Amino acid sequence: MSTLVAVDLAKCYRLLNHGPTVLVSSAHGDQSNVMAAAWAMPLDFSPPKVLVVVDKATHTRQLMEASGEFVLNVPCRAQAEQVLKAGSVSGKDVDKFAVSGLEAVAGDKVAAPHVAGCIAYLECRIISEPHNQQQYDLFIGEVVCARADPDVWHDGHWQFDGHDDKRSLHYIAGGSFFSIGEQFSVQVDKAEN
Amino acid sequence: MSTLVAVDLAKCYRLLNHGPTVLVSSAHGDQSNVMAAAWAMPLDFSPPKVLVVVDKATHTRQLMEASGEFVLNVPCRAQAEQVLKAGSVSGKDVDKFAVSGLEAVAGDKVAAPHVAGCIAYLECRIISEPHNQQQYDLFIGEVVCARADPDVWHDGHWQFDGHDDKRSLHYIAGGSFFSIGEQFSVQVDKAEN
């Protein structure tokens, strides 16, 4: 496993810009949990903010609301089975880290752990928006620390060529995923932005 | 170009679940516009809702706020150059449909057009949330109609095999995209949900 390197917070939105499925990790007191979430994305560049939808019925929701923190982890193809397990049992009933085979690692700037083997993580502090949380199960987090795997993150961009096992996951339904595919560039004439 | 088929609204979240970059189309009076947006995702299943971030400086924002409607279109690899063009000029200055080469098509249940050649679209009515709109540039839409390309949408799922030109786009930065990659399934032991 590679040691993750710090990501410039001004560019951390790029960790999520292409729409990967994430793992949400959280902790409060002596409890911790991890869940899979397809509904997460960037919200702002500076200070960097993210959105994630977390249902009221989840154990993760309780830990997030009690602690005011969460971590978005970007899992990879090698972890697809564990991600599906983390999305198909409840942390209210079992120790999800133990059941899924995912390993919690102590955080940098938040008490919530991140998940070993993921290709990136974004540590977040919740910006309290009670109406969004109650009405839409929608949480806003400010990113306070981000790290990524230098095997696939170079100069502020994902580059997965030669590392198929580390390609990001994009959940479909019913245990099916896409892995992210080919990278390509197009050019347009310079114009006003 | 294939004729798009109706998507069951209960499953329309799956059009966006894997995190594609979208085109936001909008109209008011005699004006219409299209912009590229990487920050869009599902928010709820039933009634289906979506989120999209639209900056205050954009012409699209003016049209959305004036009309209360927008359409999220899912563009494909064959359209990458047009998508980049739609993301690099302002509709305040030019006719973005003309400049980008994208073609507007009359909508089903909203006055805003959708974009020809896209592999899916979701017609949305804005659920007014002034605080989110002002503070975060964040819009919530209720999906009132959704259609997808039967070449790549079967039985409520994306299936891109054999249609590489119709793979969804996932924007990176600086004119670079990923196209969505290989589909695969994993299984876990049945457990409580």
GROMACS .gro file of C-alpha atoms in nm:
model
  386
    1MET     CA    1   0.000   0.000   0.000
    2SER     CA    2   0.137   0.341  -0.096
    3THR     CA    3   0.166   0.622   0.154
    4LEU     CA    4  -0.087   0.888   0.060
    5VAL     CA    5   0.047   1.235  -0.012
    6ALA     CA    6  -0.107   1.571   0.080
    7VAL     CA    7  -0.338   1.725  -0.182
    8ASP     CA    8  -0.346   2.106  -0.219
    9LEU     CA    9  -0.686   2.202  -0.077
   10ALA     CA   10  -0.741   2.437  -0.375
   11LYS     CA   11  -0.740   2.129  -0.600
   12CYS     CA   12  -0.905   1.872  -0.376
   13TYR     CA   13  -1.237   1.908  -0.565
   14ARG     CA   14  -1.063   1.718  -0.845
   15LEU     CA   15  -1.060   1.406  -0.626
   16LEU     CA   16  -1.440   1.394  -0.670
   17ASN     CA   17  -1.492   1.591  -0.991
   18HIS     CA   18  -1.531   1.281  -1.209
   19GLY     CA   19  -1.808   1.139  -0.992
   20PRO     CA   20  -1.667   0.838  -0.805
   21THR     CA   21  -1.864   0.640  -0.549
   22VAL     CA   22  -1.725   0.709  -0.201
   23LEU     CA   23  -1.702   0.553   0.142
   24VAL     CA   24  -1.816   0.778   0.426
   25SER     CA   25  -1.626   0.709   0.748
   26SER     CA   26  -1.725   0.856   1.083
   27ALA     CA   27  -1.667   0.817   1.457
   28HIS     CA   28  -1.800   0.936   1.791
   29GLY     CA   29  -1.681   0.826   2.133
   30ASP     CA   30  -1.576   0.463   2.102
   31GLN     CA   31  -1.787   0.395   1.794
   32SER     CA   32  -1.685   0.420   1.431
   33ASN     CA   33  -1.851   0.325   1.104
   34VAL     CA   34  -1.815   0.321   0.728
   35MET     CA   35  -2.086   0.329   0.460
   36ALA     CA   36  -2.091   0.342   0.080
   37ALA     CA   37  -2.243   0.648  -0.090
   38ALA     CA   38  -2.289   0.719  -0.460
   39TRP     CA   39  -2.437   1.063  -0.387
   40ALA     CA   40  -2.140   1.283  -0.301
   41MET     CA   41  -1.978   1.565  -0.497
   42PRO     CA   42  -1.785   1.892  -0.469
   43LEU     CA   43  -1.978   2.207  -0.377
   44ASP     CA   44  -1.714   2.482  -0.380
   45PHE     CA   45  -1.348   2.551  -0.453
   46SER     CA   46  -1.234   2.785  -0.175
   47PRO     CA   47  -1.273   2.709   0.100
   48PRO     CA   48  -1.334   2.363  -0.045
   49LYS     CA   49  -1.672   2.215   0.038
   50VAL     CA   50  -1.843   1.888  -0.047
   51LEU     CA   51  -2.197   1.750  -0.039
   52VAL     CA   52  -2.307   1.403   0.069
   53VAL     CA   53  -2.653   1.249   0.114
   54VAL     CA   54  -2.683   1.034   0.429
   55ASP     CA   55  -3.015   0.874   0.523
   56LYS     CA   56  -3.164   0.926   0.869
   57ALA     CA   57  -3.181   0.550   0.924
   58THR     CA   58  -2.804   0.501   0.910
   59HIS     CA   59  -2.560   0.462   1.196
   60THR     CA   60  -2.324   0.690   1.005
   61ARG     CA   61  -2.583   0.969   1.031
   62GLN     CA   62  -2.586   0.939   1.411
   63LEU     CA   63  -2.208   0.950   1.432
   64MET     CA   64  -2.185   1.245   1.191
   65GLU     CA   65  -2.442   1.450   1.380
   66ALA     CA   66  -2.283   1.369   1.718
   67SER     CA   67  -1.927   1.447   1.607
   68GLY     CA   68  -1.974   1.717   1.343
   69GLU     CA   69  -1.723   1.540   1.119
   70PHE     CA   70  -1.694   1.284   0.842
   71VAL     CA   71  -1.442   1.161   0.588
   72LEU     CA   72  -1.510   1.094   0.219
   73ASN     CA   73  -1.283   0.814   0.097
   74VAL     CA   74  -1.238   0.726  -0.272
   75PRO     CA   75  -1.225   0.346  -0.296
   76CYS     CA   76  -1.083   0.160  -0.594
   77ARG     CA   77  -1.153  -0.143  -0.805
   78ALA     CA   78  -0.952  -0.376  -0.581
   79GLN     CA   79  -1.195  -0.289  -0.299
   80ALA     CA   80  -1.526  -0.339  -0.485
   81GLU     CA   81  -1.635  -0.638  -0.277
   82GLN     CA   82  -1.567  -0.456   0.050
   83VAL     CA   83  -1.747  -0.146  -0.076
   84LEU     CA   84  -2.053  -0.353  -0.160
   85LYS     CA   85  -2.042  -0.514   0.186
   86ALA     CA   86  -2.016  -0.170   0.346
   87GLY     CA   87  -2.328  -0.076   0.153
   88SER     CA   88  -2.536  -0.383   0.238
   89VAL     CA   89  -2.529  -0.413   0.617
   90SER     CA   90  -2.604  -0.159   0.891
   91GLY     CA   91  -2.346  -0.038   1.140
   92LYS     CA   92  -2.623  -0.041   1.399
   93ASP     CA   93  -2.610  -0.420   1.396
   94VAL     CA   94  -2.247  -0.507   1.329
   95ASP     CA   95  -1.896  -0.363   1.324
   96LYS     CA   96  -1.892  -0.262   0.959
   97PHE     CA   97  -1.513  -0.235   0.946
   98ALA     CA   98  -1.483  -0.594   1.071
   99VAL     CA   99  -1.760  -0.731   0.848
  100SER     CA  100  -1.646  -0.557   0.531
  101GLY     CA  101  -1.276  -0.624   0.573
  102LEU     CA  102  -1.205  -0.252   0.549
  103GLU     CA  103  -0.946  -0.113   0.788
  104ALA     CA  104  -0.988   0.215   0.979
  105VAL     CA  105  -0.682   0.439   1.005
  106ALA     CA  106  -0.649   0.734   1.246
  107GLY     CA  107  -0.724   1.073   1.089
  108ASP     CA  108  -0.503   1.378   1.042
  109LYS     CA  109  -0.724   1.672   1.144
  110VAL     CA  110  -1.049   1.502   1.246
  111ALA     CA  111  -1.124   1.224   1.492
  112ALA     CA  112  -1.308   1.023   1.225
  113PRO     CA  113  -1.088   0.756   1.067
  114HIS     CA  114  -1.015   0.713   0.700
  115VAL     CA  115  -1.012   0.381   0.517
  116ALA     CA  116  -0.690   0.197   0.435
  117GLY     CA  117  -0.630   0.111   0.071
  118CYS     CA  118  -0.848   0.390  -0.067
  119ILE     CA  119  -0.687   0.607  -0.336
  120ALA     CA  120  -0.782   0.933  -0.165
  121TYR     CA  121  -0.965   1.078   0.132
  122LEU     CA  122  -1.109   1.418   0.224
  123GLU     CA  123  -1.148   1.500   0.594
  124CYS     CA  124  -1.450   1.724   0.649
  125ARG     CA  125  -1.612   1.932   0.922
  126ILE     CA  126  -1.989   1.967   0.890
  127ILE     CA  127  -2.124   2.315   0.813
  128SER     CA  128  -2.449   2.300   1.010
  129GLU     CA  129  -2.753   2.341   0.784
  130PRO     CA  130  -3.039   2.187   0.986
  131HIS     CA  131  -3.303   2.241   0.716
  132ASN     CA  132  -3.099   2.059   0.449
  133GLN     CA  133  -3.014   1.781   0.691
  134GLN     CA  134  -3.373   1.727   0.805
  135GLN     CA  135  -3.557   1.789   0.478
  136TYR     CA  136  -3.316   1.636   0.228
  137ASP     CA  137  -3.067   1.421   0.428
  138LEU     CA  138  -2.809   1.654   0.272
  139PHE     CA  139  -2.483   1.741   0.449
  140ILE     CA  140  -2.229   2.009   0.362
  141GLY     CA  141  -1.872   1.959   0.476
  142GLU     CA  142  -1.572   2.188   0.462
  143VAL     CA  143  -1.264   1.993   0.359
  144VAL     CA  144  -0.983   2.047   0.613
  145CYS     CA  145  -0.733   1.788   0.487
  146ALA     CA  146  -0.704   1.576   0.172
  147ARG     CA  147  -0.461   1.306   0.066
  148ALA     CA  148  -0.424   1.084  -0.241
  149ASP     CA  149  -0.226   0.783  -0.361
  150PRO     CA  150   0.081   0.898  -0.557
  151ASP     CA  151   0.056   0.586  -0.776
  152VAL     CA  152  -0.253   0.741  -0.941
  153TRP     CA  153  -0.246   1.111  -0.842
  154HIS     CA  154   0.019   1.326  -1.011
  155ASP     CA  155   0.049   1.705  -1.027
  156GLY     CA  156  -0.308   1.759  -0.914
  157HIS     CA  157  -0.471   1.507  -1.153
  158TRP     CA  158  -0.580   1.145  -1.150
  159GLN     CA  159  -0.380   0.924  -1.387
  160PHE     CA  160  -0.487   0.561  -1.372
  161ASP     CA  161  -0.292   0.420  -1.668
  162GLY     CA  162  -0.102   0.109  -1.559
  163HIS     CA  163  -0.298   0.084  -1.234
  164ASP     CA  164  -0.626  -0.081  -1.327
  165ASP     CA  165  -0.676  -0.214  -0.973
  166LYS     CA  166  -0.669   0.143  -0.846
  167ARG     CA  167  -0.930   0.284  -1.086
  168SER     CA  168  -1.217   0.460  -0.912
  169LEU     CA  169  -1.556   0.288  -0.873
  170HIS     CA  170  -1.886   0.427  -1.005
  171TYR     CA  171  -2.183   0.238  -0.864
  172ILE     CA  172  -2.470   0.132  -1.088
  173ALA     CA  173  -2.711  -0.083  -0.880
  174GLY     CA  174  -2.752  -0.443  -0.768
  175GLY     CA  175  -2.383  -0.510  -0.704
  176SER     CA  176  -2.268  -0.372  -1.041
  177PHE     CA  177  -2.008  -0.102  -1.084
  178PHE     CA  178  -1.828   0.078  -1.360
  179SER     CA  179  -1.457   0.139  -1.318
  180ILE     CA  180  -1.342   0.469  -1.460
  181GLY     CA  181  -1.216   0.434  -1.815
  182GLU     CA  182  -0.989   0.595  -2.067
  183GLN     CA  183  -0.856   0.947  -2.025
  184PHE     CA  184  -0.851   1.177  -2.328
  185SER     CA  185  -0.823   1.547  -2.407
  186VAL     CA  186  -0.999   1.776  -2.650
  187GLN     CA  187  -0.911   2.130  -2.747
  188VAL     CA  188  -1.123   2.428  -2.839
  189ASP     CA  189  -1.022   2.765  -2.974
  190LYS     CA  190  -0.935   3.013  -2.704
  191ALA     CA  191  -1.241   3.217  -2.610
  192GLU     CA  192  -1.369   3.434  -2.331
  193ASN     CA  193  -1.453   3.244  -2.016
  194MET     CA  194  -2.947   0.941  -3.372
  195SER     CA  195  -3.171   0.707  -3.171
  196THR     CA  196  -3.508   0.813  -3.043
  197LEU     CA  197  -3.487   0.839  -2.667
  198VAL     CA  198  -3.725   0.625  -2.463
  199ALA     CA  199  -3.908   0.712  -2.143
  200VAL     CA  200  -3.729   0.623  -1.818
  201ASP     CA  201  -3.936   0.514  -1.518
  202LEU     CA  202  -3.908   0.809  -1.277
  203ALA     CA  203  -3.847   0.566  -0.989
  204LYS     CA  204  -3.523   0.463  -1.161
  205CYS     CA  205  -3.414   0.793  -1.316
  206TYR     CA  206  -3.156   0.846  -1.038
  207ARG     CA  207  -2.957   0.572  -1.213
  208LEU     CA  208  -2.899   0.804  -1.508
  209LEU     CA  209  -2.670   1.008  -1.278
  210ASN     CA  210  -2.572   0.754  -1.013
  211HIS     CA  211  -2.229   0.682  -1.166
  212GLY     CA  212  -2.131   1.049  -1.164
  213PRO     CA  213  -2.131   1.172  -1.525
  214THR     CA  214  -2.061   1.531  -1.624
  215VAL     CA  215  -2.384   1.692  -1.749
  216LEU     CA  216  -2.505   1.973  -1.971
  217VAL     CA  217  -2.756   2.207  -1.807
  218SER     CA  218  -3.003   2.349  -2.059
  219SER     CA  219  -3.244   2.629  -1.979
  220ALA     CA  220  -3.474   2.884  -2.140
  221HIS     CA  221  -3.680   3.192  -2.060
  222GLY     CA  222  -3.878   3.402  -2.304
  223ASP     CA  223  -3.689   3.394  -2.633
  224GLN     CA  224  -3.354   3.307  -2.476
  225SER     CA  225  -3.204   2.964  -2.422
  226ASN     CA  226  -2.865   2.841  -2.308
  227VAL     CA  227  -2.655   2.537  -2.232
  228MET     CA  228  -2.361   2.499  -1.992
  229ALA     CA  229  -2.140   2.213  -1.879
  230ALA     CA  230  -2.148   2.109  -1.512
  231ALA     CA  231  -1.947   1.843  -1.334
  232TRP     CA  232  -2.128   1.911  -1.005
  233ALA     CA  233  -2.466   1.743  -1.040
  234MET     CA  234  -2.605   1.432  -0.871
  235PRO     CA  235  -2.920   1.260  -0.748
  236LEU     CA  236  -3.071   1.377  -0.418
  237ASP     CA  237  -3.373   1.151  -0.369
  238PHE     CA  238  -3.559   0.855  -0.517
  239SER     CA  239  -3.928   0.942  -0.485
  240PRO     CA  240  -4.027   1.190  -0.591
  241PRO     CA  241  -3.696   1.197  -0.776
  242LYS     CA  242  -3.481   1.499  -0.705
  243VAL     CA  243  -3.142   1.615  -0.827
  244LEU     CA  244  -2.881   1.870  -0.723
  245VAL     CA  245  -2.676   2.098  -0.945
  246VAL     CA  246  -2.433   2.380  -0.866
  247VAL     CA  247  -2.473   2.684  -1.095
  248ASP     CA  248  -2.261   2.994  -1.042
  249LYS     CA  249  -2.425   3.338  -1.004
  250ALA     CA  250  -2.216   3.475  -1.292
  251THR     CA  251  -2.371   3.242  -1.551
  252HIS     CA  252  -2.643   3.318  -1.803
  253THR     CA  253  -2.789   2.976  -1.721
  254ARG     CA  254  -2.843   3.092  -1.364
  255GLN     CA  255  -3.053   3.389  -1.484
  256LEU     CA  256  -3.264   3.168  -1.708
  257MET     CA  257  -3.314   2.906  -1.435
  258GLU     CA  258  -3.423   3.161  -1.177
  259ALA     CA  259  -3.655   3.335  -1.423
  260SER     CA  260  -3.819   3.015  -1.549
  261GLY     CA  261  -3.804   2.784  -1.246
  262GLU     CA  262  -3.688   2.500  -1.471
  263PHE     CA  263  -3.379   2.331  -1.609
  264VAL     CA  264  -3.280   2.012  -1.785
  265LEU     CA  265  -2.983   1.790  -1.699
  266ASN     CA  266  -2.853   1.621  -2.013
  267VAL     CA  267  -2.600   1.336  -2.009
  268PRO     CA  268  -2.357   1.395  -2.298
  269CYS     CA  269  -2.136   1.124  -2.445
  270ARG     CA  270  -1.787   1.077  -2.575
  271ALA     CA  271  -1.880   1.174  -2.930
  272GLN     CA  272  -1.979   1.517  -2.793
  273ALA     CA  273  -1.668   1.592  -2.584
  274GLU     CA  274  -1.553   1.883  -2.797
  275GLN     CA  275  -1.896   2.047  -2.789
  276VAL     CA  276  -1.919   1.992  -2.412
  277LEU     CA  277  -1.586   2.165  -2.363
  278LYS     CA  278  -1.699   2.455  -2.581
  279ALA     CA  279  -2.020   2.482  -2.380
  280GLY     CA  280  -1.803   2.508  -2.070
  281SER     CA  281  -1.559   2.769  -2.198
  282VAL     CA  282  -1.771   3.058  -2.327
  283SER     CA  283  -2.053   3.254  -2.163
  284GLY     CA  284  -2.408   3.256  -2.294
  285LYS     CA  285  -2.422   3.622  -2.199
  286ASP     CA  286  -2.193   3.698  -2.492
  287VAL     CA  287  -2.283   3.443  -2.758
  288ASP     CA  288  -2.549   3.192  -2.858
  289LYS     CA  289  -2.395   2.889  -2.689
  290PHE     CA  290  -2.597   2.642  -2.892
  291ALA     CA  291  -2.466   2.798  -3.215
  292VAL     CA  292  -2.107   2.831  -3.092
  293SER     CA  293  -2.081   2.483  -2.943
  294GLY     CA  294  -2.256   2.302  -3.227
  295LEU     CA  295  -2.506   2.155  -2.981
  296GLU     CA  296  -2.867   2.144  -3.097
  297ALA     CA  297  -3.162   2.241  -2.875
  298VAL     CA  298  -3.473   2.022  -2.895
  299ALA     CA  299  -3.814   2.115  -2.757
  300GLY     CA  300  -3.892   1.967  -2.416
  301ASP     CA  301  -4.164   1.726  -2.305
  302LYS     CA  302  -4.294   1.873  -1.978
  303VAL     CA  303  -4.086   2.189  -1.940
  304ALA     CA  304  -4.024   2.484  -2.169
  305ALA     CA  305  -3.645   2.441  -2.139
  306PRO     CA  306  -3.497   2.247  -2.430
  307HIS     CA  307  -3.287   1.935  -2.408
  308VAL     CA  308  -2.974   1.869  -2.613
  309ALA     CA  309  -2.977   1.651  -2.925
  310GLY     CA  310  -2.738   1.357  -2.928
  311CYS     CA  311  -2.715   1.326  -2.550
  312ILE     CA  312  -2.769   0.974  -2.413
  313ALA     CA  313  -3.023   1.089  -2.154
  314TYR     CA  314  -3.198   1.392  -2.014
  315LEU     CA  315  -3.389   1.474  -1.696
  316GLU     CA  316  -3.642   1.759  -1.708
  317CYS     CA  317  -3.659   1.936  -1.373
  318ARG     CA  318  -3.868   2.194  -1.190
  319ILE     CA  319  -3.678   2.394  -0.929
  320ILE     CA  320  -3.778   2.343  -0.567
  321SER     CA  321  -3.722   2.693  -0.434
  322GLU     CA  322  -3.457   2.703  -0.161
  323PRO     CA  323  -3.336   3.064  -0.159
  324HIS     CA  324  -3.074   3.010   0.113
  325ASN     CA  325  -2.905   2.725  -0.077
  326GLN     CA  326  -2.923   2.917  -0.403
  327GLN     CA  327  -2.773   3.237  -0.258
  328GLN     CA  328  -2.524   3.090  -0.013
  329TYR     CA  329  -2.401   2.788  -0.208
  330ASP     CA  330  -2.516   2.833  -0.572
  331LEU     CA  331  -2.697   2.504  -0.510
  332PHE     CA  332  -3.023   2.418  -0.688
  333ILE     CA  333  -3.265   2.135  -0.614
  334GLY     CA  334  -3.485   2.011  -0.897
  335GLU     CA  335  -3.771   1.765  -0.899
  336VAL     CA  336  -3.747   1.541  -1.204
  337VAL     CA  337  -4.075   1.547  -1.398
  338CYS     CA  338  -3.968   1.358  -1.711
  339ALA     CA  339  -3.664   1.148  -1.805
  340ARG     CA  340  -3.557   0.980  -2.127
  341ALA     CA  341  -3.255   0.776  -2.235
  342ASP     CA  342  -3.098   0.632  -2.549
  343PRO     CA  343  -3.207   0.268  -2.595
  344ASP     CA  344  -2.870   0.188  -2.756
  345VAL     CA  345  -2.710   0.220  -2.411
  346TRP     CA  346  -3.003   0.207  -2.161
  347HIS     CA  347  -3.168  -0.133  -2.115
  348ASP     CA  348  -3.406  -0.249  -1.843
  349GLY     CA  349  -3.326   0.046  -1.618
  350HIS     CA  350  -2.945   0.020  -1.647
  351TRP     CA  351  -2.666   0.171  -1.855
  352GLN     CA  352  -2.491  -0.081  -2.080
  353PHE     CA  353  -2.221   0.080  -2.294
  354ASP     CA  354  -2.057  -0.232  -2.438
  355GLY     CA  355  -2.027  -0.197  -2.815
  356HIS     CA  356  -2.107   0.176  -2.803
  357ASP     CA  357  -1.781   0.345  -2.706
  358ASP     CA  358  -1.886   0.672  -2.869
  359LYS     CA  359  -2.186   0.683  -2.638
  360ARG     CA  360  -1.996   0.630  -2.312
  361SER     CA  361  -2.063   0.899  -2.053
  362LEU     CA  362  -1.807   1.176  -1.989
  363HIS     CA  363  -1.646   1.249  -1.652
  364TYR     CA  364  -1.462   1.580  -1.653
  365ILE     CA  365  -1.116   1.613  -1.501
  366ALA     CA  366  -0.984   1.966  -1.574
  367GLY     CA  367  -0.810   2.158  -1.850
  368GLY     CA  368  -0.994   1.993  -2.139
  369SER     CA  369  -0.937   1.637  -2.015
  370PHE     CA  370  -1.210   1.383  -1.955
  371PHE     CA  371  -1.247   1.023  -1.857
  372SER     CA  372  -1.498   0.814  -2.045
  373ILE     CA  373  -1.676   0.561  -1.826
  374GLY     CA  374  -1.505   0.223  -1.833
  375GLU     CA  375  -1.567  -0.144  -1.781
  376GLN     CA  376  -1.878  -0.274  -1.607
  377PHE     CA  377  -1.840  -0.556  -1.356
  378SER     CA  378  -2.036  -0.717  -1.073
  379VAL     CA  379  -1.941  -0.843  -0.730
  380GLN     CA  380  -2.144  -1.050  -0.490
  381VAL     CA  381  -2.162  -1.057  -0.114
  382ASP     CA  382  -2.335  -1.298   0.121
  383LYS     CA  383  -2.694  -1.203   0.185
  384ALA     CA  384  -2.718  -0.994   0.496
  385GLU     CA  385  -2.956  -0.754   0.669
  386ASN     CA  386  -2.988  -0.423   0.492
   0.00000   0.00000   0.00000
